[in-house]
Short mmCIF file of N, CA, C and O in Angstrom, two decimals:
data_model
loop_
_atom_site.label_atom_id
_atom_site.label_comp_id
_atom_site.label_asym_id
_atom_site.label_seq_id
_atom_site.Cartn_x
_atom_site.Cartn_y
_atom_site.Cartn_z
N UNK A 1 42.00 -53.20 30.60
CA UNK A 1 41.62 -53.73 31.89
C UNK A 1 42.49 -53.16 33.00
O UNK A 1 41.85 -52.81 33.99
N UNK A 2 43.98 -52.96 33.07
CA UNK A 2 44.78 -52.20 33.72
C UNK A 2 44.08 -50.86 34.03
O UNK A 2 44.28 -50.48 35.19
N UNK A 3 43.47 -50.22 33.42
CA UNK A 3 43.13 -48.56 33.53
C UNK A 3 41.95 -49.11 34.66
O UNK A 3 42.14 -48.76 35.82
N UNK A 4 40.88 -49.86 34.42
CA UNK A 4 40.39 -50.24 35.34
C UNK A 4 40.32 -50.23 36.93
O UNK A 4 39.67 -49.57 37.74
N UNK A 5 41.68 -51.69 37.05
CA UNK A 5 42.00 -51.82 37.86
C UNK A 5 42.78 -51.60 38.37
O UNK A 5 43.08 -52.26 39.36
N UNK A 6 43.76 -50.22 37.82
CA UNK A 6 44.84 -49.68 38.66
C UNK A 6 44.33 -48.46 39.58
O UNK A 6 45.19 -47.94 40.29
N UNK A 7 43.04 -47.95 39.62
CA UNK A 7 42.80 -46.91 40.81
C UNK A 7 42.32 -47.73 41.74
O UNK A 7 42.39 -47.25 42.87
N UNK A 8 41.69 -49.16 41.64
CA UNK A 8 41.21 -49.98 42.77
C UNK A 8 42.57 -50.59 43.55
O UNK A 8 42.90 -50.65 44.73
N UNK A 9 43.02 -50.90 42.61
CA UNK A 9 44.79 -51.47 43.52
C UNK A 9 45.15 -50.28 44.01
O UNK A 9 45.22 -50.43 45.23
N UNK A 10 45.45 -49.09 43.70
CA UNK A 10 46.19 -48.17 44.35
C UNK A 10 44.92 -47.49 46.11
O UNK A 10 45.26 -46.73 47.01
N UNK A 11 43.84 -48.06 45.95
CA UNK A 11 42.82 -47.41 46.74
C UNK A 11 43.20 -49.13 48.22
O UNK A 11 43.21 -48.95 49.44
N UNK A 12 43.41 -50.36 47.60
CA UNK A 12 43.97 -51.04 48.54
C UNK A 12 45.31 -50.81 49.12
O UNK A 12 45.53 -50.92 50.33
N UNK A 13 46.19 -50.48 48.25
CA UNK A 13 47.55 -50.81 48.45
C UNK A 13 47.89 -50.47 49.90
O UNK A 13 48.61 -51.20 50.58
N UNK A 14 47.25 -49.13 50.41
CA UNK A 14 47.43 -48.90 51.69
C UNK A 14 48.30 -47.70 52.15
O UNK A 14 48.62 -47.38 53.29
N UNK A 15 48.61 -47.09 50.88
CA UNK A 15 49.72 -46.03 50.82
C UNK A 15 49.28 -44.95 51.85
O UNK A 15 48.19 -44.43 51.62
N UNK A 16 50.14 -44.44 53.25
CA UNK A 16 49.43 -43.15 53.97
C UNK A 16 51.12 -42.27 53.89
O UNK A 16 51.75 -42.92 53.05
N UNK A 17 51.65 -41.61 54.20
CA UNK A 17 52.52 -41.00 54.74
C UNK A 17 52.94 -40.52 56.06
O UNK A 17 52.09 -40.39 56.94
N UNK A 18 54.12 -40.25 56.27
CA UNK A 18 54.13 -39.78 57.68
C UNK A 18 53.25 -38.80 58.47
O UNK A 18 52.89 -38.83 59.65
N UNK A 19 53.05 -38.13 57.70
CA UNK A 19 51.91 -36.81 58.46
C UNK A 19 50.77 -37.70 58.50
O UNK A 19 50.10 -37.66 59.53
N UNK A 20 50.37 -38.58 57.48
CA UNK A 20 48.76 -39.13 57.50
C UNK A 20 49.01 -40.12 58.89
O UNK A 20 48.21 -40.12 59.82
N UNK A 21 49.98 -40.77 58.88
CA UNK A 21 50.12 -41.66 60.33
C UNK A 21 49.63 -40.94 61.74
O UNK A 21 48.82 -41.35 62.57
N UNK A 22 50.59 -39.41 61.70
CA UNK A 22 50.22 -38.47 62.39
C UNK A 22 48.92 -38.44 63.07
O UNK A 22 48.59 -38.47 64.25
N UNK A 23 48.18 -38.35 61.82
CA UNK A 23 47.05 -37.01 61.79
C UNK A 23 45.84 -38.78 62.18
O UNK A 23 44.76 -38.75 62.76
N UNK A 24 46.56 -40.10 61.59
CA UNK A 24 45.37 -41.07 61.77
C UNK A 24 45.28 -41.30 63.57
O UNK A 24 44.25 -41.45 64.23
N UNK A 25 46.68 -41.26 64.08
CA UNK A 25 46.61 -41.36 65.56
C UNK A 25 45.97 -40.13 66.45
O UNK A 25 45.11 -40.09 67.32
N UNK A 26 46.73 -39.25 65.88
CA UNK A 26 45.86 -37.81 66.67
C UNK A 26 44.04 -38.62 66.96
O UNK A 26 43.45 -39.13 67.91
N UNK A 27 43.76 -38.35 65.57
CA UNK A 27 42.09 -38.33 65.13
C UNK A 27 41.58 -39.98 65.61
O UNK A 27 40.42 -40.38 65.57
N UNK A 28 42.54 -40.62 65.98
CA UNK A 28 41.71 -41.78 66.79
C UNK A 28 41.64 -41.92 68.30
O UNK A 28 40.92 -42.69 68.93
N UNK A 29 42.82 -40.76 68.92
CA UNK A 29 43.05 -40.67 70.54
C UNK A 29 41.75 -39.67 70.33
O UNK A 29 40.74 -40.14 70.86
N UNK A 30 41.56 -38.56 69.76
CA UNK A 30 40.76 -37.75 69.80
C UNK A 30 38.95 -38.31 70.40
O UNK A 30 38.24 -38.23 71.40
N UNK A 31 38.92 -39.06 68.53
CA UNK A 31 37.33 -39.79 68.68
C UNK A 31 37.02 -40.40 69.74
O UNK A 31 36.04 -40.17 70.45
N UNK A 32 38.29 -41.62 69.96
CA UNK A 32 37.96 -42.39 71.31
C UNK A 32 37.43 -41.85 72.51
O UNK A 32 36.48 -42.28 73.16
N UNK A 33 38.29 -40.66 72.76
CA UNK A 33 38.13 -39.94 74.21
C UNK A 33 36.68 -39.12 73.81
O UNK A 33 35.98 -39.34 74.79
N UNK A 34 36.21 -38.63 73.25
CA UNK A 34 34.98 -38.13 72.54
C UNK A 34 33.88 -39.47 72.79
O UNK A 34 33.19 -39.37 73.80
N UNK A 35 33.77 -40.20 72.30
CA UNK A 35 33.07 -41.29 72.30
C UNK A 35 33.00 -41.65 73.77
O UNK A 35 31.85 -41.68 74.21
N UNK A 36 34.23 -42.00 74.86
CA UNK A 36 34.32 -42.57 75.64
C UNK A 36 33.00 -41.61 76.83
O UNK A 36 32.03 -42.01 77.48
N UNK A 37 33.64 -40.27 76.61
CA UNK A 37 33.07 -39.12 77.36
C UNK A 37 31.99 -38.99 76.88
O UNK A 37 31.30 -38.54 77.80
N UNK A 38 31.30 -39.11 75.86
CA UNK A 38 29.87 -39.08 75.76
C UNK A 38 28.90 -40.13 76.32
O UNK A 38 27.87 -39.83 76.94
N UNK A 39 29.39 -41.61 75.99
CA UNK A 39 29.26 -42.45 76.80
C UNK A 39 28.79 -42.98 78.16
O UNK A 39 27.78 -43.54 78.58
N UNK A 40 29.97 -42.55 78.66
CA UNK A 40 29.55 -41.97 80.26
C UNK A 40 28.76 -41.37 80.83
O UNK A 40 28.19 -41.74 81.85
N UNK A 41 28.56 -40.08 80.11
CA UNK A 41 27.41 -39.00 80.49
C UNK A 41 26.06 -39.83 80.19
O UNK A 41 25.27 -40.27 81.02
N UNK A 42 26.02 -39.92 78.63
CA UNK A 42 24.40 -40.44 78.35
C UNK A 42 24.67 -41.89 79.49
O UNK A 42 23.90 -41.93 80.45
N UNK A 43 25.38 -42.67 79.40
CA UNK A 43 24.55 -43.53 80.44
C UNK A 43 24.51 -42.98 81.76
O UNK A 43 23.37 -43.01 82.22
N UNK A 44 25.61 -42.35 82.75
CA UNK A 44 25.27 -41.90 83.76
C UNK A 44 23.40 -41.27 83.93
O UNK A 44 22.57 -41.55 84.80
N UNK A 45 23.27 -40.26 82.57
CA UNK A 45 21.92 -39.48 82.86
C UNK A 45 20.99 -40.21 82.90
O UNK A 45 20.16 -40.06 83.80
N UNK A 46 20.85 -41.19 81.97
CA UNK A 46 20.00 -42.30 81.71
C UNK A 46 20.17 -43.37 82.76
O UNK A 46 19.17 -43.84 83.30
N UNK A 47 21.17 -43.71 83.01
CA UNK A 47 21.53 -44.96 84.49
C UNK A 47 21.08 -46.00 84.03
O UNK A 47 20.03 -46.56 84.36
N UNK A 48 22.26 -46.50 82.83
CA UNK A 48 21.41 -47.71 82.23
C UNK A 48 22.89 -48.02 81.50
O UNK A 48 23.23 -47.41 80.49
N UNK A 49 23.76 -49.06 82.15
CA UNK A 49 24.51 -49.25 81.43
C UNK A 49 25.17 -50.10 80.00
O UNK A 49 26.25 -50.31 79.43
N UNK A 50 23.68 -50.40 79.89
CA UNK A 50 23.97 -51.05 78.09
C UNK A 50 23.88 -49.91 77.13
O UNK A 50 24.30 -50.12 75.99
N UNK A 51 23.34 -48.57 77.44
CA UNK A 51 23.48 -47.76 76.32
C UNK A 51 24.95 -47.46 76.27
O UNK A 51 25.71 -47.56 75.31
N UNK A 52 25.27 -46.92 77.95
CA UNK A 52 26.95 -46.61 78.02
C UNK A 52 27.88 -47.34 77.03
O UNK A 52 28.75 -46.89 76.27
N UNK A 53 27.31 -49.04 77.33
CA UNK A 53 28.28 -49.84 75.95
C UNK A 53 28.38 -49.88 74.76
O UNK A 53 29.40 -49.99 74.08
N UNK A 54 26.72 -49.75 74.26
CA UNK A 54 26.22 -49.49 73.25
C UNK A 54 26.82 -48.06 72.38
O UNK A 54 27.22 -48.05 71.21
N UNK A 55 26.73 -46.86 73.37
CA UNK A 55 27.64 -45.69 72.62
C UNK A 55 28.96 -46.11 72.35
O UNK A 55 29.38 -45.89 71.22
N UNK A 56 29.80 -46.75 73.27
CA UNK A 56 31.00 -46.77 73.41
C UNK A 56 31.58 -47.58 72.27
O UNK A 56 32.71 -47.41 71.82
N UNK A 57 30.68 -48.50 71.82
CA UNK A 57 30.61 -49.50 70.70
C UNK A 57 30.78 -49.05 69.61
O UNK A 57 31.63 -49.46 68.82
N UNK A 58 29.72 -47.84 69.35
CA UNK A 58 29.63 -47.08 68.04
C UNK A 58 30.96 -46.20 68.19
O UNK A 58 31.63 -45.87 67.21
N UNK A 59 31.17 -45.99 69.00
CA UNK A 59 32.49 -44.42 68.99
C UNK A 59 33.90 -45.39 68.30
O UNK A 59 34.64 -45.04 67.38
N UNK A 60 33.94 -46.57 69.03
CA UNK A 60 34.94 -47.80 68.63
C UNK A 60 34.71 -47.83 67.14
O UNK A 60 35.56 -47.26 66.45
N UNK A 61 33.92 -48.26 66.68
CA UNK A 61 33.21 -48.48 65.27
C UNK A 61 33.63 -46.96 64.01
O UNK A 61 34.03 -46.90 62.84
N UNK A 62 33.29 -46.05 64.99
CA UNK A 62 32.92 -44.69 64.42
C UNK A 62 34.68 -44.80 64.01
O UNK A 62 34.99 -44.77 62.82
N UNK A 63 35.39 -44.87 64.73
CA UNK A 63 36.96 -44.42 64.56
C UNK A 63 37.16 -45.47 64.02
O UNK A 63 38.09 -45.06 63.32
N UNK A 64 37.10 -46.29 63.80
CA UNK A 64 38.07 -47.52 63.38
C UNK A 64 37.68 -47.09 61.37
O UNK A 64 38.41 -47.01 60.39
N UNK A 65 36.50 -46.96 61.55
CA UNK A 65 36.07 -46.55 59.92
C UNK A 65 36.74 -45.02 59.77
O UNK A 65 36.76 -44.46 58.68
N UNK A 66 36.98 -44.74 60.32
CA UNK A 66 37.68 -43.24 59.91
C UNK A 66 39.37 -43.51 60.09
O UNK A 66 40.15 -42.72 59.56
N UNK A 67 39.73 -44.32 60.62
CA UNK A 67 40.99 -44.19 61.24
C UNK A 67 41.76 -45.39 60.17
O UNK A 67 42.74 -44.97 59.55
N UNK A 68 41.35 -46.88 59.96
CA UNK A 68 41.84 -48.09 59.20
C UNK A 68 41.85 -47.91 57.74
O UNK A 68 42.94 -48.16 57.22
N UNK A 69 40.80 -47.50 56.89
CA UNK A 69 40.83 -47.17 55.60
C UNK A 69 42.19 -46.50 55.29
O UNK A 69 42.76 -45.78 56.11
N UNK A 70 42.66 -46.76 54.12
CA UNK A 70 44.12 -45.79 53.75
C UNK A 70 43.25 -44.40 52.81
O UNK A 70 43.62 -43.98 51.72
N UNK A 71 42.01 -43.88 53.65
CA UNK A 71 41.98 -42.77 52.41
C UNK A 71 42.78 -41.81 52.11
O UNK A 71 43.72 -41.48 52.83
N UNK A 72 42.50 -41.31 51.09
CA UNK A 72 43.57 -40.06 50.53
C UNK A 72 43.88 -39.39 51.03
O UNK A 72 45.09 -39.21 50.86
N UNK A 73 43.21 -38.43 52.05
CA UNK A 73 43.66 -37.26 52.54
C UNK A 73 45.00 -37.64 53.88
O UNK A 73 45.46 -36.71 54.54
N UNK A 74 45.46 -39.07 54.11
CA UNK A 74 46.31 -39.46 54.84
C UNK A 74 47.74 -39.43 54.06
O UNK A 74 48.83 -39.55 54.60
N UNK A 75 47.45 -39.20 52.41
CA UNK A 75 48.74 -39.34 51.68
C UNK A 75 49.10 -38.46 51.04
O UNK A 75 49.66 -38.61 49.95
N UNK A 76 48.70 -36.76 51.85
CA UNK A 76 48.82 -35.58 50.86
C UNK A 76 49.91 -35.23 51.25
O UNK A 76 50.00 -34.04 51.55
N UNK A 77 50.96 -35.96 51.38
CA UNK A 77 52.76 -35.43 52.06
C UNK A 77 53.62 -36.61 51.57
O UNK A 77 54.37 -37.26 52.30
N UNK A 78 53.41 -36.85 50.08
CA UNK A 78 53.96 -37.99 50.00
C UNK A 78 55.50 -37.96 50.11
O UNK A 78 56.02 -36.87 49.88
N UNK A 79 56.27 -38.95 50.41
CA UNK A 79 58.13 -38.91 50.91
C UNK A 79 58.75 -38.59 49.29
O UNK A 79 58.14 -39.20 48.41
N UNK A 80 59.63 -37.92 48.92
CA UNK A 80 60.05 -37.78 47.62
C UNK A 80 61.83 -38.87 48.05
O UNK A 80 62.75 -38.45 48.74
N UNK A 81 61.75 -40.00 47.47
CA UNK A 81 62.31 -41.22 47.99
C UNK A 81 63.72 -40.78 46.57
O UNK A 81 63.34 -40.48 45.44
N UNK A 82 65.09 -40.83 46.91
CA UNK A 82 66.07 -41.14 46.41
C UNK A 82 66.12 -42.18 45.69
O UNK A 82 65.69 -43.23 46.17
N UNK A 83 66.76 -42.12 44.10
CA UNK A 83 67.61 -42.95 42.88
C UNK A 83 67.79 -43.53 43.75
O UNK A 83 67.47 -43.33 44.92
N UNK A 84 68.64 -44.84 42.99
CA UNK A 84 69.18 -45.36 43.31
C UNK A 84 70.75 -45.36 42.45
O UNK A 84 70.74 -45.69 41.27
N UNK A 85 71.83 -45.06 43.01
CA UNK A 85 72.64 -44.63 41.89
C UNK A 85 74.07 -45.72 41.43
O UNK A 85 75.01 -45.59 40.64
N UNK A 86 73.58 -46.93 42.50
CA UNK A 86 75.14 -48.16 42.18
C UNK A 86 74.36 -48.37 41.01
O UNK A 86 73.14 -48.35 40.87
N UNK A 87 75.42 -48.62 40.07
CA UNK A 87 75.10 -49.24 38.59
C UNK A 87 76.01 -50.77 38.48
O UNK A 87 76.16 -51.33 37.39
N UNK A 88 76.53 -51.28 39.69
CA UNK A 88 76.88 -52.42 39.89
C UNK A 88 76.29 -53.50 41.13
O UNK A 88 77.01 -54.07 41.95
N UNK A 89 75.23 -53.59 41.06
CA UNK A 89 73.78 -53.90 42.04
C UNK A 89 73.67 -55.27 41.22
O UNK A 89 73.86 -55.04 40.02
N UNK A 90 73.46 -56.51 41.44
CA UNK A 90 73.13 -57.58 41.37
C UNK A 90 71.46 -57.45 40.85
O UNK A 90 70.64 -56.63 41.27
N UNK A 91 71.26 -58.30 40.02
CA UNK A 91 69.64 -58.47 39.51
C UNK A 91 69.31 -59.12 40.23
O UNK A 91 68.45 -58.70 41.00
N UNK A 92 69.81 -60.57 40.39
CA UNK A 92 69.87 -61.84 40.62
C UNK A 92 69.53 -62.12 42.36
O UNK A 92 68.69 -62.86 42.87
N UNK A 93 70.40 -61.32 42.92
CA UNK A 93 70.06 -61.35 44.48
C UNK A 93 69.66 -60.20 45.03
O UNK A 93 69.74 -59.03 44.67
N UNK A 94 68.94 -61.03 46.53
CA UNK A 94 68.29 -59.63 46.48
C UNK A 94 68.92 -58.91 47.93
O UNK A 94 68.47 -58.03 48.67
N UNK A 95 70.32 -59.84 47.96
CA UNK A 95 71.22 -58.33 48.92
C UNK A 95 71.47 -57.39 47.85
O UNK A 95 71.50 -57.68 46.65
N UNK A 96 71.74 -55.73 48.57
CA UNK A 96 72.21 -54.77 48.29
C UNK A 96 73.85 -54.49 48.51
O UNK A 96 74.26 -53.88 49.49
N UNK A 97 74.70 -54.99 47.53
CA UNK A 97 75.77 -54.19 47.40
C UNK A 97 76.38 -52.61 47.38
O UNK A 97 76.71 -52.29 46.24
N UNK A 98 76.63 -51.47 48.50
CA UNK A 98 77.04 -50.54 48.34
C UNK A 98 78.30 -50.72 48.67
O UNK A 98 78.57 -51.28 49.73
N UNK A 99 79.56 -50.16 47.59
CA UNK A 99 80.66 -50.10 48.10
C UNK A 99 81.12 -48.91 48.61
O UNK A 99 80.60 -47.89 48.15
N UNK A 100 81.99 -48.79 49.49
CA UNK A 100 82.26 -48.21 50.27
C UNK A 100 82.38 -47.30 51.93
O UNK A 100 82.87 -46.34 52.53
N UNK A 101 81.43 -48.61 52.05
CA UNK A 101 80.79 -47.90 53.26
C UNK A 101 81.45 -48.57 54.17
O UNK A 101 81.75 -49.76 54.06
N UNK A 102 81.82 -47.58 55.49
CA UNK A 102 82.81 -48.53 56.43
C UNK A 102 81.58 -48.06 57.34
O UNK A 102 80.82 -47.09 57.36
N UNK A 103 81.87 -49.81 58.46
CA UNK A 103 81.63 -49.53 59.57
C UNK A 103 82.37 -50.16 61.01
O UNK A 103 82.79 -51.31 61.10
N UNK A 104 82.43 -49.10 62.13
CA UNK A 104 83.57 -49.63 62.90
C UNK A 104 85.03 -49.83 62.01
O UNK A 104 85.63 -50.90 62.03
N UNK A 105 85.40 -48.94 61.42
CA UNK A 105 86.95 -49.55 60.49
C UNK A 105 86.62 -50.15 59.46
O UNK A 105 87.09 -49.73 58.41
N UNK A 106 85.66 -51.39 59.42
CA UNK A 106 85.55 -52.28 58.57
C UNK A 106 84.92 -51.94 57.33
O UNK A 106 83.70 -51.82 57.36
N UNK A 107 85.52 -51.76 56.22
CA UNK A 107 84.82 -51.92 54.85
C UNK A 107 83.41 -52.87 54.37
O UNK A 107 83.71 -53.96 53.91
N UNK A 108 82.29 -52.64 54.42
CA UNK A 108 81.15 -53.28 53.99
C UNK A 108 80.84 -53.22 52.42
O UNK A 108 80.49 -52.24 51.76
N UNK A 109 81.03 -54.32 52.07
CA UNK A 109 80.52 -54.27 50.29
C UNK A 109 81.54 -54.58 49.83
O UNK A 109 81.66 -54.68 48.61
#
C-alpha cells in the first residue's frame, strides 16, 4: 500500500526549489501581464466590459493553475542539504545543541 501511496504524497507534499520559486514568479508576472493586455484590447475592440472581466478572469485562473500546483518541472534543482554531524544531539528535545559556537564573545551550546 506504501508503493501506492508514496508518489501521491510526494505529488502533494509541495516540494519546488529555489529556481522553481524563480521560474513560478517570473511565469506568473509574465501570464498576468499577458492576460491583463489581452483583456484590454479584446474589450476595448469589442467595447463591452464584461468580456474585459471575463478574459481577465480566465488569465487569473489560467496562472494560478500553472503557477500553485507543486509540479515537477519546479523541482529540477533540488538543494543537496548537509549531514548532520553532532553525535551528541538530544532525541528527546527538539532544541539543537551545537557546541561551540560563539556569539558576540559568548559561547552558545
Amino acid at each position: 500500500m506504501d508503493n501506492i501511496l508514496a508518489p501521491i504524497q510526494d505529488a502533494f507534499e509541495g516540494q519546488i526549489d529555489f529556481h522553481g520559486q524563480h521560474l513560478a514568479e517570473t511565469l506568473s508576472t509574465i501570464l498576468l501581464i499577458i492576460s491583463g493586455i489581452t483583456a484590454f484590447i479584446v474589450g476595448y475592440v469589442q467595447q463591452d466590459i464584461y468580456l474585459t472581466l471575463w478574459i481577465g478572469l480566465a488569465g487569473t485562473a489560467f496562472t494560478g493553475l500553472v503557477v500553485i500546483p507543486p509540479w515537477p518541472f519546479y523541482n529540477r534543482n533540488p538543494e543537496k542539504w548537509l549531514n548532520s554531524t553532532g553525535s551528541n544531539r538530544s532525541t528527546t528535545s527538539p532544541e539543537i545543541n551545537v557546541p561551540g559556537i560563539v556569539v558576540d564573545g559568548v559561547k552558545v551550546g
